[in-house]
Backbone as ProteinMPNN parsed JSONL, in Angstrom:
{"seq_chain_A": "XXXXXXXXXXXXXXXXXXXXXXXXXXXXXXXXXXXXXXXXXXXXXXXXXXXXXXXXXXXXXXXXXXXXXXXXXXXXXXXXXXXXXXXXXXXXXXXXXXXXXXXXXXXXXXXXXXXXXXXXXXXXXXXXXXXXXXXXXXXXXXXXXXXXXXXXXXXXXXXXXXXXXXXXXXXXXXXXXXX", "coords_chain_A": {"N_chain_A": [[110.6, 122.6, 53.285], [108.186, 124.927, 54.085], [105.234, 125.811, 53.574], [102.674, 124.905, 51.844], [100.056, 126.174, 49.609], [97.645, 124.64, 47.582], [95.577, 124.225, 45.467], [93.018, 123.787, 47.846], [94.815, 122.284, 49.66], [96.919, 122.107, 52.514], [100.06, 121.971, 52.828], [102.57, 120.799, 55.222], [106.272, 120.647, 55.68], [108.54, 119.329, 57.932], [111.922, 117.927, 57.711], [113.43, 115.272, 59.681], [115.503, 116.951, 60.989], [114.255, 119.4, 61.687], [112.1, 118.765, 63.488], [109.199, 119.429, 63.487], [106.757, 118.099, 61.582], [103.492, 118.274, 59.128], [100.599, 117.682, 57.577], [98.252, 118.234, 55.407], [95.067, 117.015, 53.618], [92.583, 116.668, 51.08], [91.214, 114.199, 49.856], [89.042, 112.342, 47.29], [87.443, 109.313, 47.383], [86.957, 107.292, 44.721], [85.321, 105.197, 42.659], [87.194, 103.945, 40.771], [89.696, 104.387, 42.88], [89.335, 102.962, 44.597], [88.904, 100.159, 43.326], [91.352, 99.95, 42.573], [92.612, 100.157, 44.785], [90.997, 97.305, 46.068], [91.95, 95.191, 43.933], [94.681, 95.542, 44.529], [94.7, 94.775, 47.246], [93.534, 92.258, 47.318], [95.364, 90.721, 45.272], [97.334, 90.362, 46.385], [97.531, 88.825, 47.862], [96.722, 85.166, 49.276], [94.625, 84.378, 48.402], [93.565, 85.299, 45.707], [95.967, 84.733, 44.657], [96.421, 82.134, 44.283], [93.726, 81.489, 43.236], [94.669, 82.843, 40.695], [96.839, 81.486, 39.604], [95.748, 78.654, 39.415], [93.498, 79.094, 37.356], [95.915, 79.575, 35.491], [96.863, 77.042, 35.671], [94.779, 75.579, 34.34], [93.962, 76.349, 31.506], [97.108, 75.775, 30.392], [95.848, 72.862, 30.988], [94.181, 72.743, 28.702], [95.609, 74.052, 26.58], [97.325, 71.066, 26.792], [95.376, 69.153, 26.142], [93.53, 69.75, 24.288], [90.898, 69.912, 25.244], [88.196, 72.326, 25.029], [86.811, 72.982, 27.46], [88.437, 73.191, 29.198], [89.672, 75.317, 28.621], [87.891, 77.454, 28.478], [87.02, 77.418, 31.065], [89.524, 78.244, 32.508], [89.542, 80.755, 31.392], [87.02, 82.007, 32.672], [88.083, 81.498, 35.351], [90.174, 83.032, 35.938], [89.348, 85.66, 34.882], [87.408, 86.506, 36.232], [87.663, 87.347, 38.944], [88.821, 89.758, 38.49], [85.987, 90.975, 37.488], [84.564, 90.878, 39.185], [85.813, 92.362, 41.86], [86.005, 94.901, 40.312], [82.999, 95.469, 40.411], [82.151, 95.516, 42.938], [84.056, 97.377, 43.825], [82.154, 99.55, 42.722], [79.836, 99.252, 43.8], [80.555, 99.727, 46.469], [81.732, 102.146, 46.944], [79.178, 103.622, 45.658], [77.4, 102.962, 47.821], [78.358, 103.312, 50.287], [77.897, 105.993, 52.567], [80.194, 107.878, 53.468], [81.691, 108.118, 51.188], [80.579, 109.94, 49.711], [81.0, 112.587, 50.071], [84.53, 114.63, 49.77], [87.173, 113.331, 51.46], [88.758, 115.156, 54.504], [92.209, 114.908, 55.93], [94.328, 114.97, 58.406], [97.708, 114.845, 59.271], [99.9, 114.606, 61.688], [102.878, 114.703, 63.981], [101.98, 113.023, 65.946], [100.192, 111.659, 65.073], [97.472, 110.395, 62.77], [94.309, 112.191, 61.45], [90.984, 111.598, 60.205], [88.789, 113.315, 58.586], [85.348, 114.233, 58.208], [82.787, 116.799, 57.84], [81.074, 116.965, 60.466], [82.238, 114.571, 61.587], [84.697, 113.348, 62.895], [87.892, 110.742, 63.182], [90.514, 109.646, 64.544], [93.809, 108.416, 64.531], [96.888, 106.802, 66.059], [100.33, 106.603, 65.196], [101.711, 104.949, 65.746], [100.116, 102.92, 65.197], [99.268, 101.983, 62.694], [99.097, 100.054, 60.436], [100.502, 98.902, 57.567], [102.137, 100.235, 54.859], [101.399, 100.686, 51.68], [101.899, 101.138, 47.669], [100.762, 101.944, 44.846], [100.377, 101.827, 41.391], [98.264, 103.698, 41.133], [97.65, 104.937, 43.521], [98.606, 105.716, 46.773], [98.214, 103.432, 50.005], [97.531, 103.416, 53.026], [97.425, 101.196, 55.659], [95.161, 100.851, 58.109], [94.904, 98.719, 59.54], [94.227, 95.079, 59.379], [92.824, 94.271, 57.387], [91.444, 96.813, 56.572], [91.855, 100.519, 55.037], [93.032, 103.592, 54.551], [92.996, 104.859, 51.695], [95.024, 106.479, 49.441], [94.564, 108.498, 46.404], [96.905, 109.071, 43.971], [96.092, 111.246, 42.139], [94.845, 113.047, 43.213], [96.927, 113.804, 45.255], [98.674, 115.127, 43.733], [101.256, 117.16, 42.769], [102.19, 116.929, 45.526], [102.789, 114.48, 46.198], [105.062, 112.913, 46.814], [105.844, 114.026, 49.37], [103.715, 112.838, 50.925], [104.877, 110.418, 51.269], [107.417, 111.07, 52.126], [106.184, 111.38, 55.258], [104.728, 109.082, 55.979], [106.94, 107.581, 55.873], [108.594, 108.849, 57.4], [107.209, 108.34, 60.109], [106.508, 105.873, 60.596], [107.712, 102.069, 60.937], [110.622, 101.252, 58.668], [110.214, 98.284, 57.588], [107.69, 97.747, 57.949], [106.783, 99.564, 55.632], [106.518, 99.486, 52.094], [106.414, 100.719, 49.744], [106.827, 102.492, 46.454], [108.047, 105.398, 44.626]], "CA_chain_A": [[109.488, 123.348, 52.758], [107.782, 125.835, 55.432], [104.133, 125.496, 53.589], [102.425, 124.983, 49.872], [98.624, 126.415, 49.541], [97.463, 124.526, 46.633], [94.109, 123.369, 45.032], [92.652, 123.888, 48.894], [95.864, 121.224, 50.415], [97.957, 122.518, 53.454], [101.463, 120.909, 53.282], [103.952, 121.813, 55.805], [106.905, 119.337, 56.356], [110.117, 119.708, 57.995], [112.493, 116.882, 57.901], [113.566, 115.417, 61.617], [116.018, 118.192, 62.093], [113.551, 120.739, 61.725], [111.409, 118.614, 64.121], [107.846, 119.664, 62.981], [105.843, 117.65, 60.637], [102.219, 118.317, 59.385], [100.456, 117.605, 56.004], [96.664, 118.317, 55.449], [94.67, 117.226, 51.785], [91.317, 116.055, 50.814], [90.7, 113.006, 48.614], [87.987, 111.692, 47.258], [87.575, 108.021, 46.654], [86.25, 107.262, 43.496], [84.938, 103.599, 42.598], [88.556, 103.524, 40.323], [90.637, 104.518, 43.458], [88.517, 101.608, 45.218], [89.362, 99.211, 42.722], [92.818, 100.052, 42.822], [92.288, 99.586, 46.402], [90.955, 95.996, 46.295], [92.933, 94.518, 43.404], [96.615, 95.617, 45.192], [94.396, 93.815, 48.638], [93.383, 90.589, 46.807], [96.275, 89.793, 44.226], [98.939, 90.485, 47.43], [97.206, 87.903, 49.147], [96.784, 83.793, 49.144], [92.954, 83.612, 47.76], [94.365, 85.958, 44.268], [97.049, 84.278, 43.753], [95.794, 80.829, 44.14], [93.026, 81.938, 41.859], [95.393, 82.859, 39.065], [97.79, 79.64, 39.523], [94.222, 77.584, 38.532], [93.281, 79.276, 35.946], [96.684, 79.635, 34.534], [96.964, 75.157, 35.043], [93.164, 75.624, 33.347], [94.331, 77.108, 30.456], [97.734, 74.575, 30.491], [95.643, 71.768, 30.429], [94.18, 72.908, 27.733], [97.063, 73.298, 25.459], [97.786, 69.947, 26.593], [94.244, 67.78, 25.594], [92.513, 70.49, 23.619], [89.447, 69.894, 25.572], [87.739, 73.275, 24.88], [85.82, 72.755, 28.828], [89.888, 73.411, 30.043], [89.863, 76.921, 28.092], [86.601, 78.203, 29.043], [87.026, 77.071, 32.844], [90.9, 79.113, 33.06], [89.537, 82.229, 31.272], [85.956, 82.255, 33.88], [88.631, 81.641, 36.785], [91.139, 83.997, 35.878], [88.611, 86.712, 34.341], [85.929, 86.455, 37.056], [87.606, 88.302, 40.309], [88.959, 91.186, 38.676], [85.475, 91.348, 37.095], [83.832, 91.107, 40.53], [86.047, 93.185, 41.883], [85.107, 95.887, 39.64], [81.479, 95.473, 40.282], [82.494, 95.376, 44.259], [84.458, 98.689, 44.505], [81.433, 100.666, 42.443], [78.852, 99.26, 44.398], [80.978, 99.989, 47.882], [81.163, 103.417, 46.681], [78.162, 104.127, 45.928], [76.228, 102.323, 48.746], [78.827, 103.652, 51.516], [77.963, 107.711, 52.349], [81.627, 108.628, 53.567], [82.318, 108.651, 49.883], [79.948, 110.857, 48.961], [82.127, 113.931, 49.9], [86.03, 114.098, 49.544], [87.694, 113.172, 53.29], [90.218, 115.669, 54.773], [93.668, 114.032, 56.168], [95.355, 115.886, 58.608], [98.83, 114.618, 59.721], [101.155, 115.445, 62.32], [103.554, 113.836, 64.496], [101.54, 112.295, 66.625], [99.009, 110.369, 63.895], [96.505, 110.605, 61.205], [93.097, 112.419, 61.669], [90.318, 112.017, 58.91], [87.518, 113.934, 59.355], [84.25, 114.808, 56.849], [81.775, 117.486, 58.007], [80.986, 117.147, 62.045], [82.812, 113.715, 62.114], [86.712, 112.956, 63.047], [88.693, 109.777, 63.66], [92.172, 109.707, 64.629], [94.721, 107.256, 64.848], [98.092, 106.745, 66.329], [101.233, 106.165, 64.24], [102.284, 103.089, 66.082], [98.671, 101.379, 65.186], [99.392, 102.007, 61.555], [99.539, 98.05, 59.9], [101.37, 98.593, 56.98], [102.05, 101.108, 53.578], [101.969, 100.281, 50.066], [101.651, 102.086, 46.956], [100.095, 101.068, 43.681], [100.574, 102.767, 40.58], [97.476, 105.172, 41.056], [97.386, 105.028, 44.7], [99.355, 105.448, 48.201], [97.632, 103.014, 50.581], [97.774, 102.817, 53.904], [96.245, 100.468, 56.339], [95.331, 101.226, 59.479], [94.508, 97.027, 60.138], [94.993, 93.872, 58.093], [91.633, 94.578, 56.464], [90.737, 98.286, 56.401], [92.9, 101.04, 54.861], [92.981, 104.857, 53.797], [93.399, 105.046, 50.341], [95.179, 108.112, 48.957], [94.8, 108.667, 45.166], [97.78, 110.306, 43.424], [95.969, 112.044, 41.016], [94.435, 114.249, 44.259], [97.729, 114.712, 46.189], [99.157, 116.074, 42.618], [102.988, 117.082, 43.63], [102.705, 116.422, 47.26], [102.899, 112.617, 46.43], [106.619, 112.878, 47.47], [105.665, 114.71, 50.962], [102.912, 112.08, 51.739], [105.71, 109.254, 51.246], [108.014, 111.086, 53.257], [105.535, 111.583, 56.187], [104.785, 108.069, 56.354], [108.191, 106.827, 56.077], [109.548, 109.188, 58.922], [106.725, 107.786, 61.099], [106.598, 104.029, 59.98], [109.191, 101.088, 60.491], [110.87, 100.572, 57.073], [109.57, 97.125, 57.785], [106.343, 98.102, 57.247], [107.042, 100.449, 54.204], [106.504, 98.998, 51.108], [105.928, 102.211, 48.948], [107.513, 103.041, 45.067], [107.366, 106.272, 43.77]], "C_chain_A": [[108.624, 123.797, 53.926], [105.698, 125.009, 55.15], [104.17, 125.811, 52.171], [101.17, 125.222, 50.52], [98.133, 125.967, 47.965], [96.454, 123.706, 46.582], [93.676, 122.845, 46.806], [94.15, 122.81, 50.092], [96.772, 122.891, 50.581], [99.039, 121.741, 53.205], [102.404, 121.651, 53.637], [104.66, 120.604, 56.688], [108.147, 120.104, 56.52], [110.636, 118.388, 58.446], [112.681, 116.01, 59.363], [114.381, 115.883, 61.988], [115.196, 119.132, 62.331], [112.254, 120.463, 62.819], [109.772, 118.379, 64.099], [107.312, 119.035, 61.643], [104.556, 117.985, 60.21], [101.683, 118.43, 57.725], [99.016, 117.472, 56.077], [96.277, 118.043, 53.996], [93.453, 116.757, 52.291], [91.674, 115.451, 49.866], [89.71, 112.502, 48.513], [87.847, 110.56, 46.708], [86.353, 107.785, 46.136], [86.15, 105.471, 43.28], [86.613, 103.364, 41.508], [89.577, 103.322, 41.394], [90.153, 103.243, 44.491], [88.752, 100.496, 44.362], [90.727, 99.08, 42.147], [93.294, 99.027, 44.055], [92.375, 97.582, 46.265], [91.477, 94.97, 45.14], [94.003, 94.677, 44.11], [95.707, 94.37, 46.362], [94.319, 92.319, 48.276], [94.437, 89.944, 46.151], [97.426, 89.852, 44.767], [98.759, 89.547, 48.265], [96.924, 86.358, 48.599], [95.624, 83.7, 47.99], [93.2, 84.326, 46.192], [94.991, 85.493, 43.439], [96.981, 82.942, 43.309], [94.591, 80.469, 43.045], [93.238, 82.022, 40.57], [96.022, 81.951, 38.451], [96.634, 78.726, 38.937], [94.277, 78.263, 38.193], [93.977, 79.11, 34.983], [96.977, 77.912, 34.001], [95.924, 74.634, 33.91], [93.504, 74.867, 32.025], [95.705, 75.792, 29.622], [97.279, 73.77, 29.867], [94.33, 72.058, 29.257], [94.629, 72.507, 26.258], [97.156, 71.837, 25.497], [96.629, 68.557, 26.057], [93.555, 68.452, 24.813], [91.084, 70.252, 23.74], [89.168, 71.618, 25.795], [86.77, 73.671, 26.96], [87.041, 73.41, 29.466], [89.797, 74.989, 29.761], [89.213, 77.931, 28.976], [86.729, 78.635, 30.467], [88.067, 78.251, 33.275], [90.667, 80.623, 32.424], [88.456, 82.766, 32.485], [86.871, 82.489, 34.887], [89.522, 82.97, 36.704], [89.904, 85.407, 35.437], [87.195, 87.078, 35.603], [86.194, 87.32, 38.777], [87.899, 89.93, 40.137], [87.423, 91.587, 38.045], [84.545, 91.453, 38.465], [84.373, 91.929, 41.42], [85.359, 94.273, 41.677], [83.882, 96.841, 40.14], [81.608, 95.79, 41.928], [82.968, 96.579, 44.457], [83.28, 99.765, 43.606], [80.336, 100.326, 43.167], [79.114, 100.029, 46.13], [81.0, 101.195, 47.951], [80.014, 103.769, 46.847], [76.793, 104.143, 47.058], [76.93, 103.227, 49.905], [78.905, 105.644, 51.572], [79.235, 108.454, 52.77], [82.319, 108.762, 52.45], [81.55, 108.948, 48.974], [80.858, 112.141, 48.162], [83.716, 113.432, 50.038], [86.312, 113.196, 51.176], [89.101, 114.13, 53.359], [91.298, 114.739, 55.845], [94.266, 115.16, 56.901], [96.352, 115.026, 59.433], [100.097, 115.396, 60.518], [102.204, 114.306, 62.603], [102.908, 112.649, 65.415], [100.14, 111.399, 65.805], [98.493, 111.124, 62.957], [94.835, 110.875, 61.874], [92.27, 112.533, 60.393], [89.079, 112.452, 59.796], [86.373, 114.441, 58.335], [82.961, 115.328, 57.527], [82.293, 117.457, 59.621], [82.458, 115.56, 62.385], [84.442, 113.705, 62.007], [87.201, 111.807, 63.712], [89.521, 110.168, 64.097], [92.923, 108.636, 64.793], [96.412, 107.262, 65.13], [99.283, 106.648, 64.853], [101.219, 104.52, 64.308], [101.347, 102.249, 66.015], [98.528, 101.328, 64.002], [99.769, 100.809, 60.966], [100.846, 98.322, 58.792], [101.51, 100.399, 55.679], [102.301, 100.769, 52.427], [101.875, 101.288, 49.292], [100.968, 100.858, 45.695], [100.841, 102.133, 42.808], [99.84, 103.834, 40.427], [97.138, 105.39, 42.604], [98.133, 104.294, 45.921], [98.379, 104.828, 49.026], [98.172, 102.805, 52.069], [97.169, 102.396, 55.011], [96.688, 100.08, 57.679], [94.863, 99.671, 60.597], [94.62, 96.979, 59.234], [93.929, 93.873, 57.451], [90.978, 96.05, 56.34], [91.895, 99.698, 56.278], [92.248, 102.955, 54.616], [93.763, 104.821, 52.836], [93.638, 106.766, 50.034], [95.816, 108.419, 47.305], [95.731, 109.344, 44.65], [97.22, 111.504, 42.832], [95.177, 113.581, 42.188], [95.566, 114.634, 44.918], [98.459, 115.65, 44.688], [100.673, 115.893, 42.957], [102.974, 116.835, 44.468], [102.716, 114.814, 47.202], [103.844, 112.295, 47.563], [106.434, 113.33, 49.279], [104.755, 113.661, 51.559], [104.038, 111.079, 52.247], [106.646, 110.145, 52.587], [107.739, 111.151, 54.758], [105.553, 110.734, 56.833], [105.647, 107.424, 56.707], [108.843, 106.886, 57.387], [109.289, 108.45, 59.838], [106.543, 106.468, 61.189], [108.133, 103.341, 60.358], [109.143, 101.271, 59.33], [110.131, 99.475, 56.878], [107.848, 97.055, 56.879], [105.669, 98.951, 56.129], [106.575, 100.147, 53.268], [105.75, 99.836, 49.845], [106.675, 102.875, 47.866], [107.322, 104.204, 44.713], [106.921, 105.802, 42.448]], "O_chain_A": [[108.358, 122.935, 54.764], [105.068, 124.236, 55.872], [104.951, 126.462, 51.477], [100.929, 124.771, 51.64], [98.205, 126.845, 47.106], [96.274, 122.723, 47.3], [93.944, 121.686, 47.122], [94.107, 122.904, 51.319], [97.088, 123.873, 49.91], [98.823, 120.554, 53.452], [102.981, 122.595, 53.098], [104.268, 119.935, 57.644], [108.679, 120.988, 55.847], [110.075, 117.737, 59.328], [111.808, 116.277, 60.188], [114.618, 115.712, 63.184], [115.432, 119.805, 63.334], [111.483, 121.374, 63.121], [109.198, 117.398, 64.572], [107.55, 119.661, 60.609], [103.99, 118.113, 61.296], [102.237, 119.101, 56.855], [98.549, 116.598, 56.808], [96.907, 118.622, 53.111], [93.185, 116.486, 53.462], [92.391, 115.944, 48.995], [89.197, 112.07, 49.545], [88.076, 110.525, 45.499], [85.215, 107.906, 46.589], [86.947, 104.684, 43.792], [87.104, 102.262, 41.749], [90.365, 102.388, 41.248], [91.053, 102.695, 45.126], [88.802, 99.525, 45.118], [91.095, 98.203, 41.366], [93.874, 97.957, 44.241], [93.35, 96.834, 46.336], [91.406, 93.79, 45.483], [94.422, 93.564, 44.428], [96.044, 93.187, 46.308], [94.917, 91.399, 48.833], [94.581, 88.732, 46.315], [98.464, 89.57, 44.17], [99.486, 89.301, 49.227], [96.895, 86.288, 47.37], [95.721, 83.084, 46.929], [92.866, 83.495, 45.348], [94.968, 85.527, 42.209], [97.373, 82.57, 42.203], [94.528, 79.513, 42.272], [92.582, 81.62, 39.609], [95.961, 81.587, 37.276], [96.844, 78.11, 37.892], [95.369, 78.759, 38.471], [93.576, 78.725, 33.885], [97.187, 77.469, 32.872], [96.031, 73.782, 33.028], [93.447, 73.713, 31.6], [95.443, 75.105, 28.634], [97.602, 73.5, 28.71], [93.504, 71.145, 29.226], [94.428, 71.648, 25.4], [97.091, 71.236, 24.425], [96.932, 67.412, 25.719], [92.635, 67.752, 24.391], [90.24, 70.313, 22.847], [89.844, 72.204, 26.641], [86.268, 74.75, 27.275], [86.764, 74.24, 30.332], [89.855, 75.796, 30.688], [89.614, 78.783, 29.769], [86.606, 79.761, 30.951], [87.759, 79.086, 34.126], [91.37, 81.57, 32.776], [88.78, 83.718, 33.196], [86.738, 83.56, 35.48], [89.397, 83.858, 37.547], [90.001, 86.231, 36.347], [86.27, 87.887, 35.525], [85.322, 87.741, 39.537], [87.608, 90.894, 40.845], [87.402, 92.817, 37.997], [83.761, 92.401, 38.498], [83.482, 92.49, 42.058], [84.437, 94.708, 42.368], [83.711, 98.054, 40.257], [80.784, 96.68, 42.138], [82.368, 97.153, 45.365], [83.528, 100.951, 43.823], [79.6, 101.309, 43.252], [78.277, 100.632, 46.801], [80.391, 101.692, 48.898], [79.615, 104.206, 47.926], [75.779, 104.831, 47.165], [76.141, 103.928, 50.538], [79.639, 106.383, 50.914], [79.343, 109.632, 52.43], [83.393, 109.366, 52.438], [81.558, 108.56, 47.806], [81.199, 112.524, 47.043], [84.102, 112.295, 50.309], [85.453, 112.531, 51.754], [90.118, 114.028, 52.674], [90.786, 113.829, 56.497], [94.675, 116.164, 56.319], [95.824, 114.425, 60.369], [100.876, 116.294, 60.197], [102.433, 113.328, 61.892], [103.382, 111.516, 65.502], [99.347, 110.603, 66.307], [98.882, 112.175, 62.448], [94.244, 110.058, 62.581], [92.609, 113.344, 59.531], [88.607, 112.202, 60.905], [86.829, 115.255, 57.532], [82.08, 114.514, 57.806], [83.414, 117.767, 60.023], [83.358, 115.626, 63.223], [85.147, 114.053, 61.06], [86.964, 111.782, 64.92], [89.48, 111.396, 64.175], [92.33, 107.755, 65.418], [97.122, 107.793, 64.277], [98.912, 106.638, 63.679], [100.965, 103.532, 63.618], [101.383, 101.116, 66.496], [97.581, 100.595, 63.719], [100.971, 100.554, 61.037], [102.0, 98.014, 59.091], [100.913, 101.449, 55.918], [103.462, 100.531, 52.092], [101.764, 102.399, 49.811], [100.792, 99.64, 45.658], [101.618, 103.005, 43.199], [100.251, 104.831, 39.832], [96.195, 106.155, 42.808], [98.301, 103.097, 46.153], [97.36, 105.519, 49.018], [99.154, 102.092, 52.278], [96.316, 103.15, 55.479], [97.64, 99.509, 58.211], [94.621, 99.579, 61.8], [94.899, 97.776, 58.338], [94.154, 93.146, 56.484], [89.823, 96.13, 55.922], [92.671, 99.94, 57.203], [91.059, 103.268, 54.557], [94.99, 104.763, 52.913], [92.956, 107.773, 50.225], [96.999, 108.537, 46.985], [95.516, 110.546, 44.805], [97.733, 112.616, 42.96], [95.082, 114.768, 41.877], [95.526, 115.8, 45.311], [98.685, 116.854, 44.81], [101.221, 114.849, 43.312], [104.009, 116.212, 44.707], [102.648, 114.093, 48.198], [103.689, 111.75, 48.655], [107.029, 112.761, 50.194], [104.933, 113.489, 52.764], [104.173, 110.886, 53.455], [106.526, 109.862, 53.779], [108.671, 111.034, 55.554], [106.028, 110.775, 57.968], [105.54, 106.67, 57.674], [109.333, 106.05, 58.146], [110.138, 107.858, 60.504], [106.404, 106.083, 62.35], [109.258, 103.81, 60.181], [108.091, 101.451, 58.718], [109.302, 99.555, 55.972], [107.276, 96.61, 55.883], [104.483, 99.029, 55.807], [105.515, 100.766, 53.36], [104.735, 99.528, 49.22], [107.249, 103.903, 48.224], [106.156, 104.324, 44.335], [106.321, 106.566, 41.691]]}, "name": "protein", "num_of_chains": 1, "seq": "XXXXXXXXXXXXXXXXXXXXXXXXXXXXXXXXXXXXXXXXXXXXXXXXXXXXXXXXXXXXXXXXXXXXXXXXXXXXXXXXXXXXXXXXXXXXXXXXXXXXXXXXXXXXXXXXXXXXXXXXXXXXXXXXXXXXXXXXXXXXXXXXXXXXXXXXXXXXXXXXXXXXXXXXXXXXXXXXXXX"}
């Protein structure tokens, strides 16, 4: 595909015979695509899962003495991070001003530049941590705590072109991305 002009997104990829890569969008993260975000971060990790394991023994011992104190305790534990959560990616939103406006993404071969108004990052490939996906959002994180989130519902069809972007430039290793 040479180039698409759609809903303001540049995308122009050529495989690695064709040599040339380059994929431009805006997204805007929304306190949903943020709590996408930090559920996939927390319930992929020790303190999530350890969280759910108690609640779910809670709950268990429950069933097993019908002390009503067992119930209560494994629905609070289990019901209480995605509800903080929640409350955590609309406050991070709204408190943090880089997600006021969308952020543009431009991608080549040589890394990832975001940039909103006067300001621009950039970052290598090879400093890229890892890639996941969720079901409403391609994530990928540029360290073991801080990521660029990229909502499907903004790349539209170019989902498929982000994935392949990343992939070319990524170990597999570090892949971990479903359509």
């Amino acid at each position: 595909r040479s180039s698409d002009l759609l809903c303001g997104q540049h995308m122009q990829y050529k495989d690695k015979e064709g040599d040339y890569m380059e994929l431009e969008f805006d997204v805007k993260v929304t306190p949903s695509a943020m709590y996408d975000y930090l559920l996939h971060h927390t319930y992929s990790g020790m303190s999530g899962i350890i969280g759910t394991v108690f609640g779910v023994f809670l709950i268990m011992a429950f069933l097993a003495t019908k002390y009503p104190i067992y119930l209560i305790a494994g629905i609070v534990v289990i019901g209480y991070l995605p509800a903080a959560l929640w409350l955590k990616a609309h406050q991070q939103v709204s408190m943090t001003p880089a997600f006021k406006e969308p952020l543009h993404y431009h991608m080549t071969d040589e890394g990832i530049s975001v940039s909103q108004g006067e300001n621009e990052e950039q970052q290598s490939w090879e400093s890229c941590y890892k890639a996941v996906s969720t079901r409403n959002s391609i994530i990928l994180y540029t360290s073991r705590t801080t990521a660029s989130i990229f909502p499907r519902k903004d790349l539209g069809e170019n989902v498929e072109t982000l994935i392949k972007m990343i992939s070319t430039h990524m170990p597999p290793k570090k892949v971990k991305i479903r359509f």
